[in-house]
Amino acid sequence: MARFALAQGYRGDGDDRFFHADGSWISRANATKFPWERRSSSGELQCHYYPKEHCLEREPLQIEADIWGLVDQKPEIYSFILLNPEGAPVEMTGSRLRALREGGEMTIHPATYRLVYDLDQ
């Protein structure tokens, strides 16, 4: 996440926070599936980030169904921070992922299911 933040013009302030000259910041989020977030200078949430050292162009990305559910429901505020083929961090916004899916350039395949046997019935 640090490489992404620095590439976007943010400056580090400790391990878990980065500030921009415009007053916005990126920091670790508390108790969320997306461990990073970007906020405006007034503190308004702008984006949730899910960083992953992974190049989507080289191999498929496996994520939990609830992670995709959040991206699919609110693509304007959820993003993955992935790697491009050269290894540099890039933002893959939820809106871009939905456009790729809707355009047939990306397919979503269910990879795992959780089966729960209800002993009370």
Short mmCIF file of N, CA and C in Angstrom, two decimals:
data_model
loop_
_atom_site.label_atom_id
_atom_site.label_comp_id
_atom_site.label_asym_id
_atom_site.label_seq_id
_atom_site.Cartn_x
_atom_site.Cartn_y
_atom_site.Cartn_z
N MET A 1 0.83 -1.20 0.00
CA MET A 1 0.00 0.00 0.00
C MET A 1 0.87 1.25 0.00
N ALA A 2 2.01 1.18 0.65
CA ALA A 2 2.90 2.33 0.71
C ALA A 2 3.36 2.75 -0.69
N ARG A 3 3.71 1.78 -1.52
CA ARG A 3 4.17 2.12 -2.88
C ARG A 3 3.06 2.81 -3.67
N PHE A 4 1.84 2.35 -3.52
CA PHE A 4 0.70 2.98 -4.21
C PHE A 4 0.50 4.40 -3.72
N ALA A 5 0.45 4.58 -2.40
CA ALA A 5 0.22 5.90 -1.83
C ALA A 5 1.31 6.89 -2.25
N LEU A 6 2.55 6.47 -2.18
CA LEU A 6 3.65 7.35 -2.57
C LEU A 6 3.58 7.70 -4.06
N ALA A 7 3.20 6.74 -4.90
CA ALA A 7 3.07 6.99 -6.34
C ALA A 7 1.93 7.97 -6.64
N GLN A 8 0.96 8.07 -5.74
CA GLN A 8 -0.17 8.99 -5.92
C GLN A 8 0.09 10.36 -5.30
N GLY A 9 1.30 10.58 -4.79
CA GLY A 9 1.65 11.88 -4.24
C GLY A 9 1.45 12.02 -2.75
N TYR A 10 1.17 10.93 -2.06
CA TYR A 10 1.01 10.97 -0.60
C TYR A 10 2.37 10.82 0.06
N ARG A 11 2.49 11.34 1.25
CA ARG A 11 3.73 11.21 2.04
C ARG A 11 3.42 10.42 3.30
N GLY A 12 4.33 9.53 3.65
CA GLY A 12 4.13 8.68 4.81
C GLY A 12 4.19 9.44 6.12
N ASP A 13 3.35 9.02 7.05
CA ASP A 13 3.34 9.55 8.41
C ASP A 13 3.20 8.34 9.34
N GLY A 14 4.29 7.61 9.50
CA GLY A 14 4.24 6.35 10.24
C GLY A 14 3.94 5.21 9.28
N ASP A 15 3.63 4.04 9.83
CA ASP A 15 3.41 2.85 9.01
C ASP A 15 2.02 2.77 8.40
N ASP A 16 1.05 3.41 9.03
CA ASP A 16 -0.33 3.18 8.63
C ASP A 16 -1.09 4.41 8.16
N ARG A 17 -0.36 5.47 7.75
CA ARG A 17 -1.06 6.69 7.34
C ARG A 17 -0.21 7.47 6.36
N PHE A 18 -0.89 8.03 5.34
CA PHE A 18 -0.23 8.80 4.30
C PHE A 18 -1.07 10.05 4.04
N PHE A 19 -0.40 11.20 3.96
CA PHE A 19 -1.09 12.47 3.74
C PHE A 19 -0.73 13.06 2.39
N HIS A 20 -1.70 13.74 1.77
CA HIS A 20 -1.51 14.40 0.48
C HIS A 20 -1.52 15.90 0.71
N ALA A 21 -0.91 16.65 -0.21
CA ALA A 21 -0.87 18.11 -0.11
C ALA A 21 -2.27 18.73 -0.14
N ASP A 22 -3.25 18.03 -0.75
CA ASP A 22 -4.61 18.56 -0.80
C ASP A 22 -5.38 18.33 0.51
N GLY A 23 -4.73 17.70 1.50
CA GLY A 23 -5.36 17.47 2.79
C GLY A 23 -5.98 16.10 2.96
N SER A 24 -6.12 15.36 1.87
CA SER A 24 -6.69 14.01 1.96
C SER A 24 -5.66 13.06 2.56
N TRP A 25 -6.12 11.89 3.01
CA TRP A 25 -5.19 10.91 3.55
C TRP A 25 -5.66 9.49 3.28
N ILE A 26 -4.71 8.58 3.31
CA ILE A 26 -4.95 7.14 3.22
C ILE A 26 -4.46 6.54 4.52
N SER A 27 -5.30 5.71 5.14
CA SER A 27 -4.91 5.09 6.40
C SER A 27 -5.54 3.72 6.55
N ARG A 28 -5.05 2.97 7.51
CA ARG A 28 -5.65 1.67 7.82
C ARG A 28 -7.06 1.90 8.34
N ALA A 29 -7.95 1.01 7.94
CA ALA A 29 -9.34 1.07 8.40
C ALA A 29 -9.50 0.13 9.58
N ASN A 30 -10.49 0.37 10.39
CA ASN A 30 -10.75 -0.48 11.55
C ASN A 30 -11.89 -1.45 11.27
N ALA A 31 -11.66 -2.72 11.55
CA ALA A 31 -12.70 -3.75 11.49
C ALA A 31 -13.48 -3.75 10.18
N THR A 32 -12.79 -3.91 9.08
CA THR A 32 -13.45 -3.95 7.79
C THR A 32 -12.75 -4.95 6.88
N LYS A 33 -13.46 -5.47 5.90
CA LYS A 33 -12.88 -6.41 4.94
C LYS A 33 -11.85 -5.73 4.05
N PHE A 34 -12.01 -4.43 3.84
CA PHE A 34 -11.06 -3.65 3.06
C PHE A 34 -10.18 -2.89 4.06
N PRO A 35 -8.93 -3.30 4.21
CA PRO A 35 -8.12 -2.80 5.32
C PRO A 35 -7.58 -1.38 5.20
N TRP A 36 -7.77 -0.72 4.07
CA TRP A 36 -7.30 0.66 3.89
C TRP A 36 -8.44 1.52 3.38
N GLU A 37 -8.35 2.83 3.64
CA GLU A 37 -9.35 3.76 3.15
C GLU A 37 -8.72 5.11 2.84
N ARG A 38 -9.36 5.83 1.91
CA ARG A 38 -8.93 7.20 1.58
C ARG A 38 -10.03 8.14 2.03
N ARG A 39 -9.63 9.21 2.69
CA ARG A 39 -10.58 10.21 3.16
C ARG A 39 -10.20 11.58 2.63
N SER A 40 -11.20 12.43 2.45
CA SER A 40 -10.97 13.80 1.99
C SER A 40 -10.39 14.63 3.14
N SER A 41 -10.01 15.85 2.84
CA SER A 41 -9.46 16.74 3.87
C SER A 41 -10.47 17.01 4.99
N SER A 42 -11.76 16.87 4.68
CA SER A 42 -12.79 17.08 5.70
C SER A 42 -13.13 15.79 6.45
N GLY A 43 -12.48 14.68 6.08
CA GLY A 43 -12.70 13.41 6.76
C GLY A 43 -13.74 12.52 6.12
N GLU A 44 -14.32 12.95 4.99
CA GLU A 44 -15.33 12.15 4.31
C GLU A 44 -14.69 10.95 3.62
N LEU A 45 -15.29 9.78 3.81
CA LEU A 45 -14.78 8.57 3.18
C LEU A 45 -14.92 8.66 1.67
N GLN A 46 -13.83 8.43 0.95
CA GLN A 46 -13.85 8.49 -0.51
C GLN A 46 -13.70 7.11 -1.14
N CYS A 47 -12.92 6.23 -0.52
CA CYS A 47 -12.69 4.93 -1.12
C CYS A 47 -12.16 3.93 -0.09
N HIS A 48 -12.61 2.69 -0.23
CA HIS A 48 -12.06 1.56 0.54
C HIS A 48 -11.08 0.84 -0.37
N TYR A 49 -9.92 0.44 0.16
CA TYR A 49 -8.89 -0.25 -0.62
C TYR A 49 -8.62 -1.65 -0.11
N TYR A 50 -8.43 -2.57 -1.05
CA TYR A 50 -8.04 -3.95 -0.74
C TYR A 50 -6.75 -4.22 -1.50
N PRO A 51 -5.59 -4.07 -0.84
CA PRO A 51 -4.32 -4.30 -1.54
C PRO A 51 -4.00 -5.78 -1.65
N LYS A 52 -3.46 -6.17 -2.79
CA LYS A 52 -3.09 -7.57 -3.02
C LYS A 52 -1.91 -7.59 -3.97
N GLU A 53 -0.83 -8.24 -3.57
CA GLU A 53 0.35 -8.38 -4.43
C GLU A 53 0.01 -9.41 -5.51
N HIS A 54 -0.70 -8.96 -6.54
CA HIS A 54 -1.21 -9.87 -7.55
C HIS A 54 -1.40 -9.11 -8.87
N CYS A 55 -1.02 -9.75 -9.96
CA CYS A 55 -1.25 -9.17 -11.29
C CYS A 55 -2.41 -9.92 -11.95
N LEU A 56 -3.52 -9.25 -12.10
CA LEU A 56 -4.72 -9.84 -12.69
C LEU A 56 -4.51 -10.21 -14.15
N GLU A 57 -3.60 -9.51 -14.82
CA GLU A 57 -3.33 -9.80 -16.22
C GLU A 57 -2.53 -11.08 -16.41
N ARG A 58 -1.86 -11.54 -15.37
CA ARG A 58 -1.04 -12.76 -15.46
C ARG A 58 -1.77 -14.01 -14.99
N GLU A 59 -2.62 -13.86 -13.96
CA GLU A 59 -3.35 -15.02 -13.45
C GLU A 59 -4.63 -14.57 -12.76
N PRO A 60 -5.62 -15.46 -12.69
CA PRO A 60 -6.88 -15.11 -12.03
C PRO A 60 -6.68 -14.77 -10.56
N LEU A 61 -7.54 -13.93 -10.06
CA LEU A 61 -7.51 -13.52 -8.66
C LEU A 61 -8.66 -14.19 -7.93
N GLN A 62 -8.35 -14.87 -6.85
CA GLN A 62 -9.39 -15.50 -6.04
C GLN A 62 -9.63 -14.64 -4.81
N ILE A 63 -10.89 -14.23 -4.62
CA ILE A 63 -11.27 -13.41 -3.47
C ILE A 63 -12.52 -14.02 -2.85
N GLU A 64 -12.80 -13.64 -1.63
CA GLU A 64 -14.00 -14.12 -0.95
C GLU A 64 -15.24 -13.51 -1.59
N ALA A 65 -16.33 -14.26 -1.55
CA ALA A 65 -17.58 -13.81 -2.17
C ALA A 65 -18.08 -12.50 -1.56
N ASP A 66 -17.93 -12.33 -0.26
CA ASP A 66 -18.42 -11.09 0.36
C ASP A 66 -17.60 -9.87 -0.05
N ILE A 67 -16.32 -10.09 -0.36
CA ILE A 67 -15.49 -8.99 -0.88
C ILE A 67 -16.03 -8.54 -2.23
N TRP A 68 -16.28 -9.51 -3.13
CA TRP A 68 -16.84 -9.15 -4.44
C TRP A 68 -18.22 -8.53 -4.27
N GLY A 69 -19.01 -9.01 -3.34
CA GLY A 69 -20.34 -8.45 -3.12
C GLY A 69 -20.29 -6.96 -2.81
N LEU A 70 -19.34 -6.55 -1.98
CA LEU A 70 -19.19 -5.13 -1.66
C LEU A 70 -18.80 -4.33 -2.90
N VAL A 71 -17.85 -4.85 -3.67
CA VAL A 71 -17.39 -4.17 -4.89
C VAL A 71 -18.55 -4.04 -5.87
N ASP A 72 -19.31 -5.10 -6.02
CA ASP A 72 -20.41 -5.13 -6.99
C ASP A 72 -21.56 -4.21 -6.57
N GLN A 73 -21.81 -4.10 -5.27
CA GLN A 73 -22.91 -3.26 -4.78
C GLN A 73 -22.59 -1.77 -4.82
N LYS A 74 -21.35 -1.42 -4.50
CA LYS A 74 -20.95 0.00 -4.46
C LYS A 74 -19.60 0.17 -5.15
N PRO A 75 -19.57 0.00 -6.46
CA PRO A 75 -18.28 0.03 -7.18
C PRO A 75 -17.57 1.38 -7.13
N GLU A 76 -18.30 2.44 -6.84
CA GLU A 76 -17.68 3.76 -6.82
C GLU A 76 -16.82 4.00 -5.58
N ILE A 77 -16.98 3.18 -4.53
CA ILE A 77 -16.19 3.41 -3.32
C ILE A 77 -15.30 2.23 -2.93
N TYR A 78 -15.24 1.19 -3.77
CA TYR A 78 -14.38 0.05 -3.47
C TYR A 78 -13.37 -0.16 -4.60
N SER A 79 -12.12 -0.38 -4.22
CA SER A 79 -11.05 -0.60 -5.20
C SER A 79 -10.08 -1.65 -4.70
N PHE A 80 -9.49 -2.35 -5.66
CA PHE A 80 -8.36 -3.23 -5.36
C PHE A 80 -7.08 -2.49 -5.74
N ILE A 81 -6.05 -2.66 -4.96
CA ILE A 81 -4.72 -2.18 -5.33
C ILE A 81 -3.94 -3.42 -5.74
N LEU A 82 -3.72 -3.58 -7.03
CA LEU A 82 -3.05 -4.75 -7.59
C LEU A 82 -1.73 -4.33 -8.21
N LEU A 83 -1.10 -5.25 -8.91
CA LEU A 83 0.15 -4.96 -9.61
C LEU A 83 -0.07 -5.02 -11.11
N ASN A 84 0.60 -4.15 -11.86
CA ASN A 84 0.58 -4.26 -13.31
C ASN A 84 1.65 -5.28 -13.72
N PRO A 85 1.75 -5.64 -14.99
CA PRO A 85 2.75 -6.65 -15.40
C PRO A 85 4.20 -6.27 -15.06
N GLU A 86 4.47 -4.99 -14.90
CA GLU A 86 5.82 -4.54 -14.54
C GLU A 86 6.06 -4.58 -13.04
N GLY A 87 5.03 -4.88 -12.26
CA GLY A 87 5.17 -4.97 -10.81
C GLY A 87 4.86 -3.70 -10.05
N ALA A 88 4.38 -2.67 -10.75
CA ALA A 88 4.02 -1.41 -10.09
C ALA A 88 2.57 -1.49 -9.59
N PRO A 89 2.27 -0.85 -8.46
CA PRO A 89 0.90 -0.87 -7.94
C PRO A 89 -0.04 -0.04 -8.80
N VAL A 90 -1.25 -0.58 -9.01
CA VAL A 90 -2.27 0.13 -9.78
C VAL A 90 -3.62 -0.03 -9.08
N GLU A 91 -4.45 0.97 -9.21
CA GLU A 91 -5.80 0.91 -8.65
C GLU A 91 -6.74 0.31 -9.69
N MET A 92 -7.44 -0.73 -9.29
CA MET A 92 -8.47 -1.32 -10.13
C MET A 92 -9.79 -1.04 -9.41
N THR A 93 -10.48 -0.02 -9.89
CA THR A 93 -11.71 0.41 -9.22
C THR A 93 -12.83 -0.60 -9.43
N GLY A 94 -13.77 -0.57 -8.52
CA GLY A 94 -14.95 -1.42 -8.66
C GLY A 94 -15.70 -1.10 -9.94
N SER A 95 -15.75 0.17 -10.31
CA SER A 95 -16.44 0.56 -11.55
C SER A 95 -15.74 -0.04 -12.77
N ARG A 96 -14.43 -0.04 -12.76
CA ARG A 96 -13.67 -0.63 -13.87
C ARG A 96 -13.88 -2.14 -13.93
N LEU A 97 -13.88 -2.80 -12.79
CA LEU A 97 -14.10 -4.25 -12.75
C LEU A 97 -15.49 -4.60 -13.27
N ARG A 98 -16.50 -3.83 -12.87
CA ARG A 98 -17.86 -4.09 -13.36
C ARG A 98 -17.94 -3.87 -14.86
N ALA A 99 -17.28 -2.84 -15.36
CA ALA A 99 -17.28 -2.58 -16.80
C ALA A 99 -16.60 -3.73 -17.56
N LEU A 100 -15.52 -4.25 -17.01
CA LEU A 100 -14.85 -5.39 -17.64
C LEU A 100 -15.77 -6.61 -17.67
N ARG A 101 -16.47 -6.84 -16.57
CA ARG A 101 -17.40 -7.98 -16.51
C ARG A 101 -18.56 -7.78 -17.48
N GLU A 102 -19.15 -6.61 -17.49
CA GLU A 102 -20.29 -6.33 -18.36
C GLU A 102 -19.90 -6.35 -19.83
N GLY A 103 -18.64 -6.01 -20.13
CA GLY A 103 -18.15 -6.03 -21.51
C GLY A 103 -17.64 -7.38 -21.95
N GLY A 104 -17.71 -8.37 -21.07
CA GLY A 104 -17.27 -9.71 -21.41
C GLY A 104 -15.76 -9.91 -21.36
N GLU A 105 -15.02 -8.92 -20.84
CA GLU A 105 -13.56 -9.04 -20.76
C GLU A 105 -13.10 -9.75 -19.48
N MET A 106 -14.01 -9.90 -18.52
CA MET A 106 -13.70 -10.58 -17.27
C MET A 106 -14.89 -11.43 -16.89
N THR A 107 -14.61 -12.61 -16.37
CA THR A 107 -15.66 -13.52 -15.94
C THR A 107 -15.47 -13.82 -14.46
N ILE A 108 -16.57 -13.93 -13.75
CA ILE A 108 -16.52 -14.29 -12.35
C ILE A 108 -16.98 -15.74 -12.22
N HIS A 109 -16.13 -16.56 -11.61
CA HIS A 109 -16.44 -17.97 -11.40
C HIS A 109 -16.51 -18.24 -9.90
N PRO A 110 -17.59 -18.86 -9.43
CA PRO A 110 -17.60 -19.23 -8.00
C PRO A 110 -16.49 -20.25 -7.74
N ALA A 111 -15.62 -19.95 -6.78
CA ALA A 111 -14.48 -20.82 -6.51
C ALA A 111 -14.73 -21.74 -5.32
N THR A 112 -15.40 -21.24 -4.30
CA THR A 112 -15.67 -22.05 -3.13
C THR A 112 -17.04 -21.72 -2.57
N TYR A 113 -17.63 -22.69 -1.89
CA TYR A 113 -18.89 -22.50 -1.19
C TYR A 113 -18.73 -23.02 0.22
N ARG A 114 -19.44 -22.44 1.12
CA ARG A 114 -19.42 -22.90 2.51
C ARG A 114 -20.70 -23.66 2.77
N LEU A 115 -20.59 -24.90 3.16
CA LEU A 115 -21.75 -25.72 3.49
C LEU A 115 -21.83 -25.86 5.00
N VAL A 116 -23.00 -25.55 5.56
CA VAL A 116 -23.18 -25.61 6.99
C VAL A 116 -24.34 -26.53 7.29
N TYR A 117 -24.09 -27.57 8.04
CA TYR A 117 -25.14 -28.51 8.45
C TYR A 117 -25.78 -28.00 9.71
N ASP A 118 -27.08 -27.77 9.69
CA ASP A 118 -27.80 -27.23 10.82
C ASP A 118 -28.28 -28.38 11.69
N LEU A 119 -27.64 -28.56 12.83
CA LEU A 119 -27.96 -29.67 13.73
C LEU A 119 -29.25 -29.46 14.50
N ASP A 120 -29.75 -28.21 14.51
CA ASP A 120 -30.96 -27.91 15.28
C ASP A 120 -32.24 -28.34 14.56
N GLN A 121 -32.14 -28.72 13.32
CA GLN A 121 -33.38 -29.08 12.58
C GLN A 121 -33.54 -30.56 12.45
#
